[in-house]
C-alpha positions as MATLAB code, in Angstrom:
seq = 'MKVSKRFKAIQDFLNVSDQFIDIGSDHAYVPILMAQRGSKKILATDIHAGALKIARKNIMDAGSEDVIQTQLADGLSGVVTEGYDTLVIAGMGYFTIEHILKDQEKLKPIKKMILQSNNHLKEVRLLLNKLGYALKDESVVYEKGHYYTIMLFVKESQTLTEVEYFFGLYKEEHKEYYHFLNQEINTLLKKVPEEKKQELLHEQALLQNYL';
ca = [
      -4.931  -32.367   -5.553;
      -5.175  -36.073   -4.756;
      -8.212  -37.562   -6.484;
     -10.207  -40.168   -4.539;
     -11.523  -43.228   -6.342;
     -15.063  -41.972   -5.808;
     -14.363  -38.539   -7.302;
     -12.485  -40.170  -10.175;
     -15.511  -42.397  -10.929;
     -17.837  -39.381  -10.911;
     -15.461  -37.452  -13.150;
     -15.288  -40.375  -15.596;
     -19.047  -40.057  -16.199;
     -18.720  -36.346  -17.005;
     -17.733  -34.818  -20.337;
     -16.061  -31.417  -20.674;
     -19.052  -30.359  -22.784;
     -21.445  -30.992  -19.873;
     -22.762  -27.830  -18.242;
     -23.339  -29.179  -14.772;
     -24.545  -28.336  -11.300;
     -22.781  -30.149   -8.454;
     -25.343  -30.220   -5.647;
     -23.843  -30.557   -2.187;
     -20.446  -29.873   -3.693;
     -18.742  -29.663   -0.287;
     -15.223  -28.422   -1.118;
     -15.797  -28.388   -4.907;
     -13.310  -31.125   -5.755;
     -15.264  -32.515   -8.726;
     -15.945  -29.066  -10.242;
     -12.259  -28.162   -9.941;
     -11.189  -31.436  -11.548;
     -13.555  -30.839  -14.457;
     -12.515  -27.196  -14.851;
      -8.926  -28.393  -15.106;
     -10.010  -30.840  -17.807;
     -11.604  -28.042  -19.811;
     -15.239  -27.690  -18.674;
     -16.614  -24.201  -19.285;
     -19.769  -23.865  -17.168;
     -20.134  -25.293  -13.661;
     -22.230  -24.362  -10.620;
     -21.163  -25.702   -7.213;
     -23.830  -25.494   -4.494;
     -23.946  -26.468   -0.846;
     -26.342  -25.994    2.053;
     -23.488  -25.290    4.483;
     -21.884  -21.831    4.376;
     -18.652  -23.168    5.923;
     -18.199  -25.805    3.245;
     -18.944  -23.269    0.507;
     -16.371  -20.863    1.943;
     -13.717  -23.578    1.662;
     -14.980  -24.436   -1.833;
     -14.564  -20.827   -2.941;
     -11.009  -20.740   -1.597;
     -10.177  -24.002   -3.377;
     -11.654  -22.651   -6.608;
      -9.610  -19.446   -6.316;
      -6.446  -21.393   -5.512;
      -7.028  -23.543   -8.612;
      -7.595  -20.466  -10.780;
     -11.034  -21.766  -11.795;
     -13.215  -18.855  -10.652;
     -14.088  -17.892  -14.246;
     -15.542  -21.364  -14.865;
     -17.072  -22.363  -11.513;
     -19.843  -20.317   -9.922;
     -20.944  -21.035   -6.342;
     -24.281  -20.731   -4.574;
     -25.522  -21.342   -1.050;
     -28.624  -23.482   -1.562;
     -30.719  -26.305   -0.147;
     -30.744  -28.737   -3.063;
     -32.304  -27.042   -6.090;
     -34.204  -24.482   -4.013;
     -33.407  -21.068   -5.468;
     -31.160  -22.593   -8.137;
     -31.802  -21.662  -11.775;
     -31.291  -24.849  -13.787;
     -31.901  -23.208  -17.163;
     -28.642  -23.209  -19.073;
     -27.406  -26.398  -17.424;
     -27.897  -29.929  -18.760;
     -26.357  -32.156  -16.074;
     -26.718  -32.736  -12.322;
     -24.194  -34.339   -9.984;
     -25.508  -35.447   -6.571;
     -23.061  -37.504   -4.521;
     -22.508  -38.483   -0.911;
     -26.115  -38.185    0.261;
     -28.822  -40.593    1.326;
     -31.763  -41.613   -0.834;
     -34.354  -39.486    0.974;
     -32.231  -36.351    0.531;
     -31.834  -37.130   -3.168;
     -35.585  -37.709   -3.467;
     -36.214  -34.334   -1.793;
     -33.808  -32.556   -4.165;
     -35.438  -34.059   -7.261;
     -39.057  -33.447   -6.243;
     -39.318  -30.185   -8.223;
     -39.774  -31.640  -11.698;
     -39.981  -28.178  -13.253;
     -36.325  -27.687  -12.295;
     -35.449  -30.963  -14.032;
     -36.805  -29.961  -17.455;
     -33.415  -28.823  -18.863;
     -31.533  -31.728  -17.273;
     -30.577  -34.444  -19.750;
     -28.079  -36.313  -17.600;
     -27.579  -37.142  -13.914;
     -24.703  -38.701  -12.018;
     -25.841  -39.965   -8.623;
     -24.038  -41.603   -5.734;
     -26.404  -42.459   -2.916;
     -25.195  -43.778    0.426;
     -28.192  -46.114    0.759;
     -31.399  -47.497   -0.827;
     -29.880  -47.955   -4.285;
     -32.919  -49.848   -5.569;
     -35.129  -46.887   -4.634;
     -32.776  -44.508   -6.460;
     -33.081  -46.572   -9.660;
     -36.876  -46.736   -9.291;
     -37.149  -42.990   -8.676;
     -35.070  -42.021  -11.699;
     -36.991  -44.471  -13.874;
     -40.256  -42.814  -12.811;
     -38.763  -39.396  -13.569;
     -37.988  -40.542  -17.115;
     -34.266  -41.276  -16.883;
     -32.521  -44.424  -18.066;
     -29.695  -46.095  -16.161;
     -26.842  -46.177  -18.680;
     -23.815  -47.149  -16.617;
     -22.619  -47.817  -13.086;
     -19.245  -47.829  -11.421;
     -18.536  -49.506   -8.075;
     -15.449  -48.404   -6.148;
     -14.081  -49.646   -2.829;
     -12.500  -46.937   -0.718;
     -11.749  -46.560    2.988;
     -13.653  -49.724    3.885;
     -16.816  -48.888    1.924;
     -18.315  -49.696   -1.464;
     -19.675  -46.734   -3.414;
     -21.980  -47.109   -6.412;
     -21.938  -44.236   -8.916;
     -24.850  -44.252  -11.368;
     -25.123  -42.544  -14.746;
     -28.641  -41.670  -15.951;
     -29.744  -40.013  -19.183;
     -33.171  -38.651  -20.100;
     -34.923  -41.427  -21.991;
     -37.359  -44.235  -21.244;
     -36.152  -47.631  -20.067;
     -37.436  -50.905  -18.680;
     -35.129  -52.524  -16.137;
     -35.416  -56.104  -14.946;
     -36.090  -56.789  -11.282;
     -32.490  -57.872  -10.669;
     -31.252  -54.642  -12.305;
     -33.438  -52.569   -9.986;
     -32.013  -54.361   -6.962;
     -28.363  -54.715   -7.959;
     -27.717  -52.478  -10.938;
     -26.349  -53.215  -14.380;
     -24.264  -56.385  -14.474;
     -20.512  -55.968  -14.918;
     -17.952  -58.736  -14.664;
     -15.556  -56.385  -12.842;
     -18.148  -55.940  -10.065;
     -18.095  -59.636   -9.070;
     -16.384  -58.940   -5.743;
     -19.102  -56.402   -4.920;
     -21.874  -58.899   -5.732;
     -20.281  -61.423   -3.378;
     -20.107  -58.723   -0.706;
     -23.845  -58.065   -1.154;
     -24.524  -61.796   -0.835;
     -22.584  -61.883    2.436;
     -24.549  -58.883    3.692;
     -27.825  -60.678    2.975;
     -26.569  -63.777    4.795;
     -25.702  -61.633    7.816;
     -29.126  -59.993    7.807;
     -30.877  -63.354    7.533;
     -29.429  -64.272   10.934;
     -30.764  -61.092   12.542;
     -34.160  -60.277   11.072;
     -37.477  -61.708   12.310;
     -38.960  -64.637   10.428;
     -41.521  -62.512    8.561;
     -38.719  -60.465    6.961;
     -36.689  -63.421    5.737;
     -38.756  -64.217    2.651;
     -38.062  -60.771    1.206;
     -34.322  -61.201    1.776;
     -34.356  -64.710    0.320;
     -36.068  -63.330   -2.777;
     -33.321  -60.690   -3.135;
     -30.672  -63.364   -2.697;
     -32.296  -65.526   -5.366;
     -32.181  -62.566   -7.761;
     -28.535  -61.938   -6.900;
     -27.627  -65.468   -8.005;
     -28.007  -64.207  -11.577;
     -24.891  -62.097  -11.009;
     -22.774  -64.497   -8.931;
];
């Protein structure tokens, strides 16, 4: 199975000792990769029966059915999180992630989260901070014309700076991404009404810390 850069980055934040739930697993690529590495307890869920059917076939073909369980579910609805310590949520928008994480009772056993949101990254960092998780690492990959930010959170308190909320943890190897974000802000500044420009200029001023 060919591993995408995004899946590889998610996998790199997982340990074989993690007992994880992959929410919105689609075709179960990450669970299969981790089962092949030696993980022992994985639950792959998806809201779409068609995707889960393909996931089950892929799991059977990989010989990983003893390790990976599957469940048709909308986020964590109906999912028993007891016995698991890690969540993976990737390829969704912020508001879907927020909806999934609203049941804080379900989060009690969860010590670690790996999130890849398609938008509103600042809001993701703020949400997880409020839920009591610390941003420990980030990986930015460029694939098929898009940048993807994969975030690793662990259950502990943390105070992030404003620039970290907006643009994540600084890494020298992410310089190209920071320049891309600066270009995006410049593009938006030409399009937005005057009353919106001050907010963008403030973001750009923060970004200068990383450029």
